[in-house]
mmCIF file of C-alpha atoms and ligand atoms in Angstrom:
data_model
loop_
_atom_site.group_PDB
_atom_site.id
_atom_site.type_symbol
_atom_site.label_atom_id
_atom_site.label_comp_id
_atom_site.label_asym_id
_atom_site.label_seq_id
_atom_site.Cartn_x
_atom_site.Cartn_y
_atom_site.Cartn_z
ATOM 1 C CA MET R 1 122.747 142.675 125.635
ATOM 2 C CA SER R 2 123.615 145.359 128.170
ATOM 3 C CA SER R 3 120.815 146.399 130.517
ATOM 4 C CA SER R 4 120.719 149.934 128.991
ATOM 5 C CA LEU R 5 119.961 148.417 125.572
ATOM 6 C CA GLU R 6 117.323 146.160 127.111
ATOM 7 C CA GLU R 7 115.700 149.248 128.597
ATOM 8 C CA ASN R 8 116.072 151.281 125.396
ATOM 9 C CA PRO R 9 116.274 148.918 122.393
ATOM 10 C CA ASP R 10 115.789 151.873 120.033
ATOM 11 C CA ALA R 11 119.409 152.750 120.798
ATOM 12 C CA LEU R 12 120.178 149.818 118.479
ATOM 13 C CA ILE R 13 118.694 151.636 115.485
ATOM 14 C CA LEU R 14 118.991 155.372 116.229
ATOM 15 C CA SER R 15 122.272 156.828 115.047
ATOM 16 C CA ASP R 16 123.604 159.958 113.353
ATOM 17 C CA ASP R 17 126.083 157.784 111.488
ATOM 18 C CA PRO R 18 124.909 157.413 107.873
ATOM 19 C CA PHE R 19 126.784 154.080 107.776
ATOM 20 C CA HIS R 20 124.798 152.602 110.674
ATOM 21 C CA PRO R 21 122.841 149.604 109.266
ATOM 22 C CA ALA R 22 119.505 151.113 110.331
ATOM 23 C CA ASN R 23 120.296 154.172 108.206
ATOM 24 C CA LEU R 24 121.928 152.245 105.373
ATOM 25 C CA ILE R 25 119.145 149.700 104.782
ATOM 26 C CA PRO R 26 116.514 152.352 103.956
ATOM 27 C CA GLU R 27 119.024 154.209 101.753
ATOM 28 C CA LEU R 28 120.065 151.046 99.900
ATOM 29 C CA CYS R 29 116.439 149.981 99.438
ATOM 30 C CA ARG R 30 115.675 153.371 97.869
ATOM 31 C CA SER R 31 118.500 153.011 95.366
ATOM 32 C CA PHE R 32 117.619 149.353 94.672
ATOM 33 C CA TYR R 33 114.008 150.420 94.028
ATOM 34 C CA HIS R 34 115.209 152.783 91.301
ATOM 35 C CA LEU R 35 117.131 149.891 89.700
ATOM 36 C CA GLY R 36 113.905 147.849 89.597
ATOM 37 C CA TRP R 37 115.316 145.394 92.140
ATOM 38 C CA VAL R 38 112.846 145.852 95.035
ATOM 39 C CA THR R 39 109.641 147.153 93.443
ATOM 40 C CA GLY R 40 106.183 146.087 94.622
ATOM 41 C CA THR R 41 107.484 145.484 98.187
ATOM 42 C CA GLY R 42 109.570 142.364 97.402
ATOM 43 C CA GLY R 43 113.326 141.970 97.711
ATOM 44 C CA GLY R 44 115.606 143.822 100.096
ATOM 45 C CA VAL R 45 118.921 143.815 101.895
ATOM 46 C CA SER R 46 120.105 142.627 105.288
ATOM 47 C CA ILE R 47 123.253 143.563 107.191
ATOM 48 C CA ARG R 48 124.956 141.550 109.933
ATOM 49 C CA ILE R 49 127.647 143.029 112.117
ATOM 50 C CA ASN R 50 129.123 140.474 114.508
ATOM 51 C CA ASP R 51 126.291 139.363 116.815
ATOM 52 C CA LYS R 52 123.507 141.549 115.421
ATOM 53 C CA ALA R 53 121.496 141.269 112.194
ATOM 54 C CA TYR R 54 119.477 144.183 110.826
ATOM 55 C CA ILE R 55 116.392 143.200 108.841
ATOM 56 C CA ALA R 56 113.751 145.250 106.958
ATOM 57 C CA PRO R 57 110.015 144.721 107.409
ATOM 58 C CA SER R 58 107.980 142.461 105.137
ATOM 59 C CA GLY R 59 105.418 143.476 102.566
ATOM 60 C CA VAL R 60 105.985 147.219 102.732
ATOM 61 C CA GLN R 61 107.204 149.653 100.074
ATOM 62 C CA LYS R 62 110.920 149.086 100.547
ATOM 63 C CA GLU R 63 111.848 152.493 99.121
ATOM 64 C CA ARG R 64 109.890 154.198 101.936
ATOM 65 C CA ILE R 65 111.180 152.392 105.022
ATOM 66 C CA ILE R 66 112.758 154.446 107.808
ATOM 67 C CA PRO R 67 115.286 153.467 110.515
ATOM 68 C CA THR R 68 112.572 152.864 113.131
ATOM 69 C CA ASP R 69 111.078 150.174 110.834
ATOM 70 C CA ILE R 70 114.212 148.025 111.203
ATOM 71 C CA PHE R 71 114.260 144.768 113.191
ATOM 72 C CA VAL R 72 117.409 143.751 115.070
ATOM 73 C CA LEU R 73 117.923 140.037 115.654
ATOM 74 C CA PRO R 74 120.632 138.315 117.660
ATOM 75 C CA TYR R 75 123.222 136.388 115.669
ATOM 76 C CA PRO R 76 123.282 133.473 116.053
ATOM 77 C CA LEU R 77 119.524 133.189 116.490
ATOM 78 C CA VAL R 78 118.223 132.628 120.006
ATOM 79 C CA GLU R 79 115.700 129.794 120.063
ATOM 80 C CA PRO R 80 112.187 130.973 121.013
ATOM 81 C CA PRO R 81 110.976 129.656 124.384
ATOM 82 C CA SER R 82 108.429 127.402 122.627
ATOM 83 C CA PRO R 83 107.768 126.402 119.019
ATOM 84 C CA HIS R 84 104.551 128.431 119.160
ATOM 85 C CA THR R 85 106.182 131.688 120.174
ATOM 86 C CA ASP R 86 107.669 134.316 117.911
ATOM 87 C CA ARG R 87 111.349 134.792 117.076
ATOM 88 C CA VAL R 88 113.557 136.431 119.694
ATOM 89 C CA PHE R 89 114.357 140.033 118.689
ATOM 90 C CA LEU R 90 116.790 142.489 120.219
ATOM 91 C CA ARG R 91 114.618 145.264 118.879
ATOM 92 C CA ARG R 92 111.368 145.349 116.930
ATOM 93 C CA PRO R 93 109.414 148.296 115.497
ATOM 94 C CA GLN R 94 106.502 149.760 117.418
ATOM 95 C CA LYS R 95 104.462 149.737 114.196
ATOM 96 C CA ASN R 96 102.603 146.520 113.457
ATOM 97 C CA LEU R 97 105.251 145.090 111.135
ATOM 98 C CA LYS R 98 106.635 141.617 110.514
ATOM 99 C CA GLU R 99 110.260 140.898 109.699
ATOM 100 C CA SER R 100 111.117 140.180 106.036
ATOM 101 C CA ALA R 101 110.048 136.759 104.767
ATOM 102 C CA CYS R 102 113.590 136.603 103.340
ATOM 103 C CA THR R 103 115.062 136.328 106.866
ATOM 104 C CA PRO R 104 115.723 132.522 106.706
ATOM 105 C CA LEU R 105 117.386 133.011 103.298
ATOM 106 C CA PHE R 106 119.558 135.842 104.600
ATOM 107 C CA TRP R 107 120.480 133.484 107.445
ATOM 108 C CA ASN R 108 121.743 130.936 104.919
ATOM 109 C CA ALA R 109 124.265 133.536 103.739
ATOM 110 C CA PHE R 110 125.289 134.374 107.323
ATOM 111 C CA ASP R 111 125.519 130.758 108.506
ATOM 112 C CA LEU R 112 126.949 129.004 105.441
ATOM 113 C CA ARG R 113 129.256 131.765 104.157
ATOM 114 C CA ASP R 114 129.838 133.964 107.206
ATOM 115 C CA ALA R 115 128.463 136.822 105.082
ATOM 116 C CA GLY R 116 128.011 140.298 106.535
ATOM 117 C CA SER R 117 125.251 141.247 104.114
ATOM 118 C CA CYS R 118 122.831 139.651 101.679
ATOM 119 C CA VAL R 119 120.823 141.306 98.887
ATOM 120 C CA HIS R 120 117.635 139.853 97.403
ATOM 121 C CA THR R 121 116.430 141.322 94.102
ATOM 122 C CA HIS R 122 113.437 140.733 91.884
ATOM 123 C CA SER R 123 115.398 142.167 88.940
ATOM 124 C CA GLN R 124 113.897 141.203 85.590
ATOM 125 C CA ASN R 125 117.459 140.504 84.387
ATOM 126 C CA ALA R 126 117.771 137.745 86.997
ATOM 127 C CA VAL R 127 114.314 136.374 86.245
ATOM 128 C CA MET R 128 114.947 136.347 82.474
ATOM 129 C CA ALA R 129 118.252 134.529 83.049
ATOM 130 C CA THR R 130 116.395 131.787 84.942
ATOM 131 C CA LEU R 131 114.003 131.415 82.015
ATOM 132 C CA LEU R 132 116.655 131.287 79.302
ATOM 133 C CA TRP R 133 118.894 128.920 81.305
ATOM 134 C CA PRO R 134 116.421 126.073 81.972
ATOM 135 C CA GLY R 135 118.907 123.811 83.799
ATOM 136 C CA GLU R 136 120.425 123.804 87.272
ATOM 137 C CA VAL R 137 122.955 126.593 86.601
ATOM 138 C CA PHE R 138 123.461 129.913 84.859
ATOM 139 C CA GLU R 139 126.903 130.184 83.255
ATOM 140 C CA ILE R 140 128.833 132.863 81.393
ATOM 141 C CA SER R 141 132.468 133.371 80.441
ATOM 142 C CA HIS R 142 134.722 136.031 78.962
ATOM 143 C CA GLN R 143 133.086 139.137 80.362
ATOM 144 C CA GLU R 144 135.054 141.853 82.177
ATOM 145 C CA MET R 145 132.422 142.187 84.934
ATOM 146 C CA ILE R 146 133.135 138.600 86.059
ATOM 147 C CA LYS R 147 136.173 140.165 87.797
ATOM 148 C CA GLY R 148 133.819 141.991 90.192
ATOM 149 C CA VAL R 149 132.561 138.717 91.670
ATOM 150 C CA ARG R 150 134.359 136.795 94.425
ATOM 151 C CA THR R 151 134.679 133.046 94.876
ATOM 152 C CA GLY R 152 131.788 131.995 97.093
ATOM 153 C CA GLY R 153 130.960 135.698 97.388
ATOM 154 C CA MET R 154 133.616 135.964 100.103
ATOM 155 C CA GLY R 155 136.957 134.783 98.695
ATOM 156 C CA LYS R 156 139.315 136.159 96.074
ATOM 157 C CA ALA R 157 138.001 137.940 92.999
ATOM 158 C CA LEU R 158 137.401 135.842 89.900
ATOM 159 C CA SER R 159 139.627 136.298 86.860
ATOM 160 C CA TYR R 160 138.486 137.289 83.372
ATOM 161 C CA LEU R 161 139.374 133.716 82.441
ATOM 162 C CA ASP R 162 137.131 132.127 85.102
ATOM 163 C CA LYS R 163 133.705 130.860 84.126
ATOM 164 C CA LEU R 164 130.973 132.316 86.335
ATOM 165 C CA THR R 165 128.424 129.780 87.603
ATOM 166 C CA VAL R 166 125.295 130.634 89.586
ATOM 167 C CA PRO R 167 122.967 127.796 90.677
ATOM 168 C CA ILE R 168 119.246 128.099 89.955
ATOM 169 C CA ILE R 169 116.613 126.731 92.344
ATOM 170 C CA ASP R 170 112.873 126.424 91.743
ATOM 171 C CA ASN R 171 110.531 128.937 93.302
ATOM 172 C CA THR R 172 108.105 128.063 96.092
ATOM 173 C CA PRO R 173 104.784 129.743 96.957
ATOM 174 C CA PHE R 174 106.240 131.049 100.236
ATOM 175 C CA GLU R 175 109.637 132.801 100.308
ATOM 176 C CA GLU R 176 110.750 131.140 103.558
ATOM 177 C CA ASP R 177 110.285 127.670 102.004
ATOM 178 C CA LEU R 178 113.261 128.400 99.734
ATOM 179 C CA LYS R 179 115.612 128.004 102.715
ATOM 180 C CA ASP R 180 116.498 124.327 102.314
ATOM 181 C CA SER R 181 116.913 124.312 98.529
ATOM 182 C CA MET R 182 118.999 127.496 98.715
ATOM 183 C CA ALA R 183 121.209 125.896 101.384
ATOM 184 C CA ALA R 184 121.556 122.724 99.268
ATOM 185 C CA ALA R 185 122.581 124.810 96.222
ATOM 186 C CA MET R 186 125.118 126.742 98.310
ATOM 187 C CA LYS R 187 126.654 123.465 99.507
ATOM 188 C CA LYS R 188 126.721 121.949 96.014
ATOM 189 C CA TYR R 189 128.213 125.133 94.467
ATOM 190 C CA PRO R 190 130.563 126.484 97.157
ATOM 191 C CA GLU R 191 132.218 128.853 94.661
ATOM 192 C CA ALA R 192 128.960 130.599 93.738
ATOM 193 C CA ALA R 193 128.409 134.168 94.959
ATOM 194 C CA GLY R 194 124.636 133.922 94.748
ATOM 195 C CA VAL R 195 121.631 131.715 94.093
ATOM 196 C CA LEU R 196 119.056 132.438 91.382
ATOM 197 C CA VAL R 197 115.410 131.583 92.063
ATOM 198 C CA ARG R 198 113.504 130.659 88.915
ATOM 199 C CA ARG R 199 110.691 133.062 87.997
ATOM 200 C CA HIS R 200 111.518 135.086 91.126
ATOM 201 C CA GLY R 201 114.947 136.747 91.465
ATOM 202 C CA VAL R 202 118.348 136.264 93.070
ATOM 203 C CA TYR R 203 120.103 136.208 96.456
ATOM 204 C CA VAL R 204 123.678 137.576 96.528
ATOM 205 C CA TRP R 205 125.915 137.951 99.582
ATOM 206 C CA GLY R 206 129.254 139.428 100.510
ATOM 207 C CA ALA R 207 131.570 140.040 103.439
ATOM 208 C CA ASP R 208 129.937 143.442 104.030
ATOM 209 C CA TRP R 209 127.201 145.559 102.467
ATOM 210 C CA GLU R 210 129.571 147.213 100.004
ATOM 211 C CA LYS R 211 130.744 143.868 98.628
ATOM 212 C CA ALA R 212 127.225 142.410 98.576
ATOM 213 C CA LYS R 213 126.033 145.519 96.678
ATOM 214 C CA THR R 214 128.820 145.625 94.118
ATOM 215 C CA GLN R 215 128.647 141.872 93.502
ATOM 216 C CA THR R 216 124.889 142.175 92.962
ATOM 217 C CA GLU R 217 125.581 144.981 90.474
ATOM 218 C CA CYS R 218 128.131 142.853 88.593
ATOM 219 C CA LEU R 219 125.858 139.803 88.566
ATOM 220 C CA ASP R 220 122.862 141.840 87.438
ATOM 221 C CA TYR R 221 124.951 143.308 84.601
ATOM 222 C CA LEU R 222 126.036 139.780 83.632
ATOM 223 C CA PHE R 223 122.442 138.475 83.737
ATOM 224 C CA GLU R 224 121.324 141.386 81.567
ATOM 225 C CA ILE R 225 124.040 141.112 78.953
ATOM 226 C CA SER R 226 123.799 137.318 78.809
ATOM 227 C CA VAL R 227 120.050 137.498 78.181
ATOM 228 C CA LYS R 228 120.643 140.036 75.392
ATOM 229 C CA MET R 229 123.438 137.893 73.920
ATOM 230 C CA LYS R 230 121.315 134.743 74.012
ATOM 231 C CA LEU R 231 118.366 136.538 72.394
ATOM 232 C CA ALA R 232 120.764 137.874 69.720
ATOM 233 C CA GLY R 233 121.950 134.310 69.041
ATOM 234 C CA LEU R 234 125.453 134.979 70.436
ATOM 235 C CA PRO R 235 127.274 132.328 72.520
ATOM 236 C CA THR R 236 127.690 133.221 76.199
ATOM 237 C CA LEU R 237 130.333 130.572 76.876
ATOM 238 C CA LEU R 238 133.571 130.682 74.884
ATOM 239 C CA THR R 239 136.184 127.968 74.922
ATOM 240 C CA GLU R 240 139.038 129.988 73.397
ATOM 241 C CA GLN R 241 140.784 132.783 75.336
HETATM 242 C C1 LIG C 1 105.559 140.958 95.644
HETATM 243 S S1 LIG C 1 106.735 140.414 96.759
HETATM 244 C C2 LIG C 1 106.478 138.677 97.030
HETATM 245 C C3 LIG C 1 107.281 138.103 98.148
HETATM 246 C C4 LIG C 1 108.757 138.136 97.874
HETATM 247 O O1 LIG C 1 109.227 137.604 96.882
HETATM 248 C C5 LIG C 1 109.665 138.810 98.772
HETATM 249 O O2 LIG C 1 110.847 138.941 98.479
HETATM 250 C C6 LIG C 1 109.113 139.316 100.050
HETATM 251 O O3 LIG C 1 110.019 140.032 100.782
HETATM 252 P P1 LIG C 1 109.553 140.785 102.103
HETATM 253 O O4 LIG C 1 110.842 141.384 102.595
HETATM 254 O O5 LIG C 1 108.561 141.836 101.704
HETATM 255 O O6 LIG C 1 108.981 139.790 103.052
HETATM 256 ZN ZN1 LIG C 2 111.450 137.622 96.773
#
């Protein structure tokens, strides 16, 4: 980091550019709140641009965060000087805030997929899908919105004829303890664009915030319609084309 940024770390989050991550994260959280994705403080969105990751605070009303609430972390992470000391931040808020408990999960998307953004929702559509698909994966075929999802979240767009598979992991009492099982699911299902967490929600990533957002929208639509189809007794996987 340049010495001017060390002296004035707020320069990392203060910008007139509406597309600066510190401006975008509060805006995205407000729109996700109105979709029911980040109500009751949980869920959120992270953005990584090259060597900097922008992270929202934990346990606060996500629809009310402001740019000065944003944490900036170095990417890759810098090891803390001792195991008992806090993470290394490039910039942290002056308010008494802690970084999102989803940070290690967002890091899975950055490290394992080279993602530029990761969304975590507590959407009831995602949660219902994990309840109606009791196994290790959620699957659906023959839906137009499958075309809005990319292989591994980062590759080429799926075709209408591709089956969409999203792994499901079990929830843990603490969000950060999902890190290893999420990473294992990402390695076992390299073509998946997200990971569902049973009775909790979903993590979805993309090359940038736009792709993470639109893929989350497509997946949420697919979770919703598949739940409705299953409850209506309709098959969600077709063999014929
Ligand atoms: C009622 S939220 C429970 C914790 C959770 O699931 C979560 O996503 C927390 O995220 P945060 O960014 O608030 O640490
Ligand atoms: Zn959560």
